[in-house]
Amino acid sequence: MDTLLNVPKSNTLLPALPNEVLIKIFSYLSHTGIQQIKLVCKNWYHLTHVPELKYKSKLVITKENIQDIYDFMESHKFHLEYLIYACVEVNEYRLDSLDFQFLVKILRKLGAHILKLKLRHQSTLSSINDYLPNLKELNLSLLLPEIRMCLDNLVNFSKFQSVESLLMPSVRSHPLLYKLLCSANAPFTHLKKLSVSISDEGLPVIFLETYASVLRWLKIKGGNRYDEVGEWDSQSLEVFTKYLQLEVLIITDSFFSGYNFLEIILTNLPQENRLKTIHLEERCDAELLELVIRKWSSSLEYLHWSGGGLYEDLSKQLSMLSGKLRYLCLVHTLGLTLDGIAPEKNTILTGLKLERICDRSHQDRLYLLLQRLPNLTALNLIFSGLKPDDRTLGYIFEHLVHLRILLLNRCCCESLGPKFTTNNLKRLHALVSCYCPIVAFSNFNSQFGELSKLGLLSCSREERRLASAPEQSREDFPALEQLSLNGFSMSKSQEIRKNFPRLNEEFVYFGLMGAFVENIWENYLFRYDLRE
């Protein structure tokens, strides 16, 4: 069958690309895309099984499918390659004793091939302790508290010599787990990435100190304390003076961990750490930003900053990072002017997210800001409070040609709708907006050939524009995998849904735009290694 219907026929054969190039190309495909290219030829089928691409797919084991997985494993013992995944996640919330036996047998059989594992029960991990020789990432962040802990459930962490990434639950819910780690005499000889949580008892200081000299990536989730940082806190936080190789620092939910919690950590952390990423949430004042700029402006590439106060000099402070940052996220930063983000043309910044910065003066400056950021690959304004007008929409679709992720609030216009003449965003991977730009482009051939995720918001022009929504929308999005609709009545949602008959119902969402947007943005950060 000729699958190249739009390619002129010729006797000239295209040169075969090296496998390394094909793997690089395939790495940009989604899980669905990888499943499809397996059908092209034997060589491509085998290429999809290289580790770089196996990470794109994940085996999720649940109560609903565990029996089927076990039956397949038992009846197809010579075809286990269909069950081999580098990433495995187990949702063992409601497993009974028989299901648990199936689970252990499955994981023991597949364990040698598992590189990334996410579990909910410590008893599961202890049962497969000896069957994960190549494990690189162990995610225990959602581990459930054990009702009764017995010796049989204890984990021997010395078995995980190859683990490079460890994501831990809170100290309070799993104190014994942390004690086991601290008593294991540094079992993770290759550890580079660590995520821990703070409890009322404080930081797992001994554990943090053990790996201070080797960690490159550290995430700390704040606790639930309402008082200021106490004496034990200050002493505990001195552990950060021993860190010298950190490149990524993420601190979340720190609001209740004491007002000066962030300040003490950033003050103690030596400047010798070449921090590329700083992701801070809650209670970040102007003095803290000044400290960050003074110590790490020469190395910083990614900055997520949550304010909450008035920044009189914020624009001036940000200008000191202009031309250095690849990614910038600003949340609830009063006193910000959009001119401060890019006082002049900035070709370095490729990712921009603004959230809760709504100010009437910002609306008129958005157009100018985007003119100064020609190389944006990802733009997230959906929760910023900014509503793009037709001039801004037209500029985005015509001039920001590198965009792959575009998340916009519904438009602010009451007129019939924008009249665009050019769409240079045909390589978008994800789009969230109102229906207006899509309808505007429907009058001429403007296919979004690579768009896999589409979110549609209702707007003030919905009544007039939706009625004229073209049936050829199904042809405009040939690669669409997920659709999310928000703000439409059920009848209108069903009307839009009919324009995408090939879309699986499992990937159509109604009224879940927040989670849909978060998933898109997290995948973007992961794909472009902005927090890795």
XYZ file of C-alpha atoms in Angstrom:
532
model
C 0.000 0.000 0.000
C 1.310 3.450 -0.910
C 1.270 5.512 2.287
C 2.924 8.585 0.747
C -0.188 9.881 -0.990
C 0.950 13.498 -1.201
C 4.500 12.769 -2.388
C 5.191 12.920 -6.159
C 6.086 9.507 -7.545
C 9.738 9.086 -8.423
C 12.220 6.293 -8.959
C 14.695 8.081 -6.710
C 15.029 6.348 -3.333
C 15.504 8.404 -0.218
C 18.778 7.678 1.616
C 18.423 5.492 4.698
C 18.919 7.442 7.898
C 21.302 6.083 10.557
C 19.602 4.404 13.495
C 20.914 7.100 15.836
C 19.086 9.770 13.822
C 15.880 7.732 13.676
C 15.953 7.199 17.447
C 16.377 10.945 17.969
C 13.387 11.625 15.703
C 11.266 8.961 17.386
C 12.051 10.422 20.816
C 9.721 13.331 20.015
C 6.774 11.003 19.454
C 4.127 10.248 22.053
C 3.385 6.747 23.317
C 0.655 6.411 20.668
C 3.027 7.525 17.927
C 5.641 4.977 18.967
C 3.037 2.203 18.873
C 2.167 3.228 15.311
C 5.710 3.300 13.948
C 6.189 -0.292 15.119
C 4.001 -1.282 12.166
C 6.175 0.357 9.495
C 8.984 -2.205 9.232
C 11.040 -4.668 11.272
C 13.916 -2.250 11.756
C 11.666 0.447 13.192
C 9.962 -2.144 15.381
C 13.304 -3.132 16.920
C 14.367 0.508 17.314
C 11.328 1.211 19.489
C 12.753 -1.174 22.087
C 15.951 0.783 22.764
C 16.102 2.220 26.320
C 15.742 5.821 25.118
C 12.324 5.045 23.661
C 11.183 2.510 26.237
C 11.046 5.410 28.694
C 8.265 6.900 26.545
C 5.905 4.077 27.502
C 4.826 2.905 30.922
C 3.210 -0.247 32.268
C 0.571 0.683 34.852
C -0.588 -2.241 36.986
C -3.967 -1.876 38.709
C -6.541 -4.116 40.336
C -8.503 -4.037 37.077
C -5.720 -5.380 34.838
C -3.473 -7.411 37.129
C -5.275 -10.702 36.445
C -4.999 -10.186 32.663
C -1.291 -9.350 32.894
C -0.607 -12.417 35.006
C -2.617 -14.717 32.696
C -0.769 -13.377 29.646
C 2.589 -13.884 31.367
C 1.730 -17.485 32.209
C 0.307 -18.407 28.791
C 2.917 -16.576 26.667
C 6.153 -17.432 28.422
C 8.130 -17.102 25.189
C 6.650 -13.705 24.312
C 7.364 -11.742 27.454
C 8.805 -8.902 25.372
C 5.245 -7.586 25.093
C 5.250 -7.009 28.853
C 8.738 -5.559 29.137
C 8.686 -1.849 29.992
C 11.453 0.309 31.395
C 8.894 2.282 33.429
C 6.429 0.509 35.715
C 3.854 2.045 38.042
C 1.813 -0.016 40.499
C -1.478 1.300 41.881
C -1.912 -1.342 44.546
C -4.487 0.536 46.629
C -7.124 -2.214 46.745
C -5.239 -5.416 46.030
C -6.332 -8.470 47.978
C -3.948 -11.252 49.005
C -4.367 -13.166 45.720
C -3.795 -10.041 43.629
C -0.711 -9.292 45.682
C 0.697 -12.739 44.915
C 0.107 -12.105 41.207
C 1.801 -8.713 41.511
C 4.914 -10.099 43.168
C 5.251 -12.828 40.519
C 4.844 -10.279 37.711
C 7.425 -7.873 39.123
C 9.906 -10.629 39.889
C 9.604 -11.914 36.331
C 10.029 -8.475 34.756
C 12.284 -6.931 37.397
C 15.564 -7.219 35.492
C 14.171 -4.932 32.765
C 12.654 -2.274 35.044
C 14.580 0.995 35.174
C 11.940 3.232 36.789
C 9.508 1.958 39.437
C 6.693 3.717 41.305
C 5.000 1.932 44.216
C 2.353 2.603 46.868
C 3.201 -0.105 49.415
C 6.477 -0.836 51.177
C 5.536 -4.511 51.418
C 5.618 -4.693 47.610
C 9.156 -3.348 47.512
C 10.394 -5.715 50.201
C 8.922 -8.675 48.275
C 10.923 -7.869 45.129
C 14.032 -6.629 46.906
C 16.346 -9.027 45.064
C 14.816 -8.716 41.591
C 15.641 -5.149 40.524
C 19.344 -5.228 39.582
C 19.150 -2.425 37.010
C 16.757 -0.035 38.749
C 17.666 3.628 38.135
C 14.721 5.482 39.672
C 12.707 4.450 42.737
C 9.608 6.572 43.323
C 8.128 6.134 46.800
C 6.656 9.645 47.038
C 3.069 8.320 47.222
C 3.848 5.446 49.546
C 0.914 4.627 51.818
C 1.467 4.252 55.579
C 1.653 0.615 56.612
C -1.004 -0.290 59.192
C 1.209 -2.952 60.706
C 4.916 -3.000 60.012
C 6.617 -6.342 60.491
C 10.146 -7.570 59.908
C 9.078 -9.272 56.683
C 8.236 -5.865 55.196
C 11.621 -4.297 55.843
C 13.499 -3.213 52.747
C 17.178 -3.948 52.210
C 18.261 -0.785 50.419
C 21.786 -2.096 49.925
C 20.350 -4.145 47.038
C 19.733 -0.987 45.006
C 23.301 -0.131 44.090
C 22.401 1.284 40.673
C 19.676 3.704 41.809
C 20.378 7.270 40.677
C 17.035 8.854 41.580
C 15.120 8.393 44.854
C 11.780 10.099 45.552
C 10.764 9.654 49.194
C 7.511 10.074 51.179
C 7.240 12.238 54.300
C 9.275 11.473 57.404
C 6.208 11.545 59.624
C 4.293 8.839 57.762
C 7.334 6.570 57.258
C 9.859 7.157 60.065
C 11.050 3.540 59.991
C 11.810 3.785 56.287
C 14.119 6.740 56.894
C 15.774 4.931 59.801
C 16.478 1.996 57.506
C 18.014 4.339 54.952
C 20.172 6.097 57.509
C 21.392 2.798 58.958
C 22.213 1.279 55.579
C 25.605 2.987 55.371
C 25.037 4.980 52.143
C 23.525 2.213 49.988
C 23.000 4.414 46.928
C 26.498 4.762 45.564
C 25.279 6.420 42.344
C 22.570 8.695 43.771
C 22.231 12.039 41.973
C 18.576 12.953 42.423
C 16.663 13.072 45.735
C 13.212 14.229 46.824
C 12.316 14.391 50.545
C 9.520 15.845 52.679
C 9.614 17.671 55.992
C 7.457 16.617 58.925
C 6.888 17.969 62.432
C 10.072 16.139 63.390
C 11.989 18.200 60.832
C 14.358 17.291 58.045
C 15.940 13.840 57.628
C 19.261 15.504 58.380
C 21.456 12.399 58.544
C 20.123 11.197 55.224
C 20.619 14.594 53.563
C 24.124 14.846 54.962
C 25.101 11.379 53.723
C 24.652 12.389 50.081
C 25.551 16.073 50.320
C 28.734 15.663 48.286
C 27.171 13.825 45.330
C 23.633 15.153 44.813
C 22.930 17.166 41.664
C 19.127 17.442 42.035
C 17.232 18.088 45.278
C 13.533 18.617 45.939
C 12.205 19.483 49.393
C 8.512 19.493 50.148
C 7.554 21.656 53.106
C 5.804 20.453 56.206
C 2.747 21.548 58.157
C 4.216 23.836 60.801
C 2.774 27.209 61.718
C 5.567 28.630 63.858
C 8.760 30.361 62.850
C 11.900 28.335 62.185
C 13.030 27.167 65.602
C 16.445 26.352 67.029
C 16.420 22.769 65.822
C 15.449 24.001 62.358
C 18.380 26.392 62.101
C 20.803 23.691 63.156
C 19.243 21.199 60.769
C 19.453 23.587 57.855
C 23.202 23.940 58.356
C 23.463 20.660 56.454
C 23.128 22.706 53.258
C 26.541 24.267 53.823
C 27.983 20.872 52.828
C 26.394 20.808 49.376
C 28.777 21.680 46.554
C 27.468 20.073 43.348
C 23.762 20.953 43.258
C 22.418 22.030 39.881
C 18.665 21.821 40.584
C 16.889 23.036 43.746
C 13.105 22.712 44.065
C 11.272 23.722 47.253
C 7.479 23.436 47.373
C 4.772 23.901 50.004
C 7.170 25.844 52.195
C 4.588 28.359 53.463
C 4.000 26.521 56.745
C 7.637 25.599 57.294
C 8.542 28.935 58.816
C 8.840 32.361 57.262
C 12.624 32.324 56.947
C 12.896 28.675 55.918
C 13.834 29.525 52.314
C 16.169 32.311 53.354
C 18.198 30.051 55.656
C 18.567 27.338 53.003
C 19.636 29.758 50.259
C 21.999 31.582 52.604
C 23.648 28.357 53.755
C 23.971 26.914 50.273
C 27.474 27.760 48.991
C 27.851 29.773 45.829
C 30.093 26.981 44.495
C 26.922 25.094 43.603
C 26.370 25.976 39.945
C 22.595 26.126 40.229
C 20.901 26.003 36.840
C 17.381 25.592 38.214
C 15.714 27.303 41.170
C 12.048 26.490 41.673
C 10.562 28.153 44.761
C 6.940 28.415 45.866
C 5.404 30.694 48.525
C 6.822 33.638 50.445
C 9.542 34.766 48.079
C 10.256 38.427 48.788
C 12.449 40.957 47.012
C 15.400 40.382 49.347
C 15.343 36.666 48.578
C 15.374 37.323 44.846
C 18.298 39.686 45.309
C 20.157 36.910 47.155
C 19.510 34.437 44.333
C 20.675 36.879 41.676
C 23.808 37.784 43.616
C 24.887 34.155 44.098
C 23.735 32.353 40.945
C 22.996 34.806 38.145
C 25.959 33.466 36.162
C 24.663 29.876 36.107
C 20.868 30.201 36.406
C 18.813 29.035 33.400
C 15.455 28.121 34.951
C 13.605 30.285 37.480
C 10.182 29.612 38.991
C 9.330 32.436 41.363
C 6.194 32.791 43.490
C 5.687 36.172 45.084
C 2.874 37.284 47.315
C 4.178 40.735 48.091
C 4.856 44.037 46.368
C 8.080 44.138 44.372
C 8.955 47.741 43.694
C 12.217 46.799 41.968
C 11.169 43.459 40.460
C 11.509 44.617 36.863
C 14.973 45.980 37.616
C 15.985 42.728 39.322
C 14.706 40.588 36.438
C 16.570 42.717 33.924
C 19.798 41.448 35.498
C 18.812 37.936 34.335
C 17.696 39.009 30.866
C 19.554 37.106 28.178
C 20.559 34.348 30.622
C 17.361 32.463 31.484
C 15.945 29.801 29.173
C 12.773 29.481 31.240
C 10.908 31.917 33.486
C 7.762 31.393 35.552
C 6.326 34.226 37.633
C 3.376 33.679 39.977
C 1.505 36.410 41.876
C 4.239 39.016 41.617
C 2.763 42.460 42.295
C 4.681 45.410 40.949
C 5.788 43.519 37.847
C 5.744 45.251 34.495
C 5.830 43.088 31.390
C 8.602 45.289 30.027
C 10.766 44.054 32.888
C 10.630 40.470 31.622
C 12.286 41.488 28.368
C 13.486 45.117 28.391
C 14.904 44.477 24.930
C 14.913 41.692 22.346
C 15.697 38.385 24.066
C 16.583 35.374 21.910
C 17.601 33.132 24.840
C 14.260 32.801 26.662
C 12.331 29.862 25.182
C 9.771 29.131 27.921
C 7.504 31.660 29.653
C 4.725 31.084 32.184
C 2.808 33.898 33.877
C 0.199 33.180 36.548
C -2.003 35.500 38.623
C -0.323 38.738 37.574
C -3.497 40.377 36.251
C -3.197 44.128 35.900
C -5.096 46.272 33.430
C -1.880 47.871 32.237
C -0.428 44.451 31.351
C -3.072 43.813 28.707
C -1.724 46.528 26.430
C 1.912 45.496 26.953
C 1.503 41.808 26.089
C 1.804 42.476 22.355
C 5.088 44.352 22.849
C 6.463 41.662 25.171
C 5.885 38.891 22.627
C 7.619 40.942 19.940
C 10.752 40.841 22.083
C 10.692 37.028 22.535
C 11.019 35.583 19.006
C 12.370 32.159 20.045
C 9.653 31.044 22.451
C 8.916 27.326 22.210
C 6.392 27.303 25.082
C 4.030 30.053 26.234
C 1.605 29.601 29.146
C -0.759 32.494 29.873
C -3.903 30.546 30.647
C -4.060 31.465 34.359
C -2.285 34.812 34.070
C -5.443 36.926 33.877
C -4.306 38.222 30.479
C -6.790 37.804 27.625
C -5.189 38.169 24.187
C -6.867 40.496 21.701
C -7.054 39.815 17.966
C -3.853 41.723 17.213
C -1.925 39.669 19.771
C -3.424 36.392 18.538
C -2.491 37.267 14.971
C 1.083 38.069 15.976
C 1.475 34.811 17.896
C 0.297 32.625 15.026
C 2.269 34.510 12.380
C 5.581 35.348 14.043
C 6.287 32.997 16.982
C 7.218 30.222 14.585
C 9.138 28.108 17.121
C 6.182 27.555 19.451
C 5.373 23.950 20.277
C 3.272 24.572 23.413
C 0.690 27.399 23.441
C -1.687 27.776 26.396
C -3.883 30.885 26.217
C -6.786 32.306 28.159
C -10.044 32.879 26.275
C -9.938 35.998 24.094
C -11.289 39.363 25.230
C -13.061 40.563 22.081
C -16.761 41.003 21.337
C -16.450 41.473 17.570
C -17.238 38.747 15.055
C -13.758 37.291 15.307
C -10.159 37.590 14.153
C -9.311 37.443 10.472
C -5.902 35.802 10.156
C -4.092 35.363 6.887
C -1.099 33.309 8.013
C -0.619 30.367 10.358
C 3.025 29.572 10.985
C 2.297 27.364 14.006
C 1.586 24.194 12.065
C 4.153 22.360 14.208
C 2.366 22.960 17.504
C 2.249 19.932 19.796
C -0.296 21.305 22.284
C -2.814 24.149 22.075
C -5.287 25.503 24.614
C -7.394 28.516 23.618
C -10.926 29.524 22.785
C -12.357 28.346 19.472
C -11.766 31.689 17.725
C -8.276 31.177 16.234
C -9.223 27.709 14.986
C -12.340 29.004 13.247
C -10.349 31.914 11.815
C -7.896 29.519 10.170
C -10.573 27.172 8.893
C -11.278 29.309 5.854
C -8.046 28.198 4.236
C -5.854 25.121 4.354
C -4.127 25.321 7.733
C -3.550 21.871 9.105
C -2.003 21.385 12.559
C -0.252 18.202 11.514
C 1.662 17.568 14.768
C -0.911 18.714 17.337
C -1.647 15.872 19.760
C -3.353 17.778 22.613
C -6.118 20.343 22.152
C -8.015 22.251 24.850
C -10.975 24.456 23.930
C -12.414 27.213 26.137
C -15.744 28.961 25.687
C -15.634 32.727 25.158
C -17.959 35.684 24.528
C -18.003 34.949 20.785
C -18.982 31.332 21.311
C -22.615 31.609 20.171
C -21.775 33.111 16.788
C -18.526 31.330 16.063
C -19.323 27.812 17.235
C -22.363 27.622 14.996
C -20.082 28.048 11.993
C -17.433 25.594 13.198
C -16.391 23.717 10.064
C -16.782 19.998 9.711
C -13.280 19.794 8.271
C -11.883 20.311 11.795
C -11.352 16.578 11.821
C -8.855 17.049 8.985
C -7.126 19.995 10.652
C -5.870 17.803 13.523
C -4.815 14.438 12.053
C -2.490 13.615 14.984
C -4.894 14.578 17.782
C -4.794 12.211 20.774
C -6.385 14.196 23.622
C -9.211 16.753 23.704
C -10.389 18.821 26.677
C -13.485 21.060 26.644
C -14.256 23.703 29.266
C -17.147 26.124 29.728
C -19.428 24.682 27.058
C -22.867 23.254 27.660
C -23.119 19.504 27.255
C -24.956 19.831 23.926
C -22.276 22.140 22.530
C -19.542 19.894 23.880
C -21.085 16.952 22.038
C -21.330 19.066 18.893
C -17.613 19.829 19.044
C -16.864 16.222 19.900
C -18.504 15.075 16.650
C -15.836 16.931 14.688
C -13.237 14.452 15.975
C -14.728 11.011 15.268
C -11.386 9.181 15.406
C -10.648 10.300 18.955
C -10.881 7.638 21.651
C -13.493 8.500 24.298
C -10.932 7.642 26.966
C -8.979 10.769 26.016
C -11.861 13.266 25.856
C -12.216 15.379 28.997
C -15.061 17.673 30.047
C -14.406 20.421 32.596
C -10.933 19.204 33.649
C -8.908 21.976 32.020
C -6.690 22.659 35.052
C -5.381 19.095 35.233
C -5.128 18.963 31.426
C -2.973 22.105 31.314
C -0.781 20.959 34.210
C -0.105 17.654 32.465
C 0.906 19.438 29.254
C 3.275 21.789 31.074
C 4.891 19.101 33.214
C 5.546 17.009 30.104
C 7.108 20.056 28.450
C 9.447 20.652 31.402
C 10.430 16.980 31.420
C 10.934 16.700 27.650
C 13.251 19.684 27.455
C 15.115 18.751 30.669
C 14.294 22.086 32.257
C 14.177 20.622 35.748
C 16.461 17.634 35.238
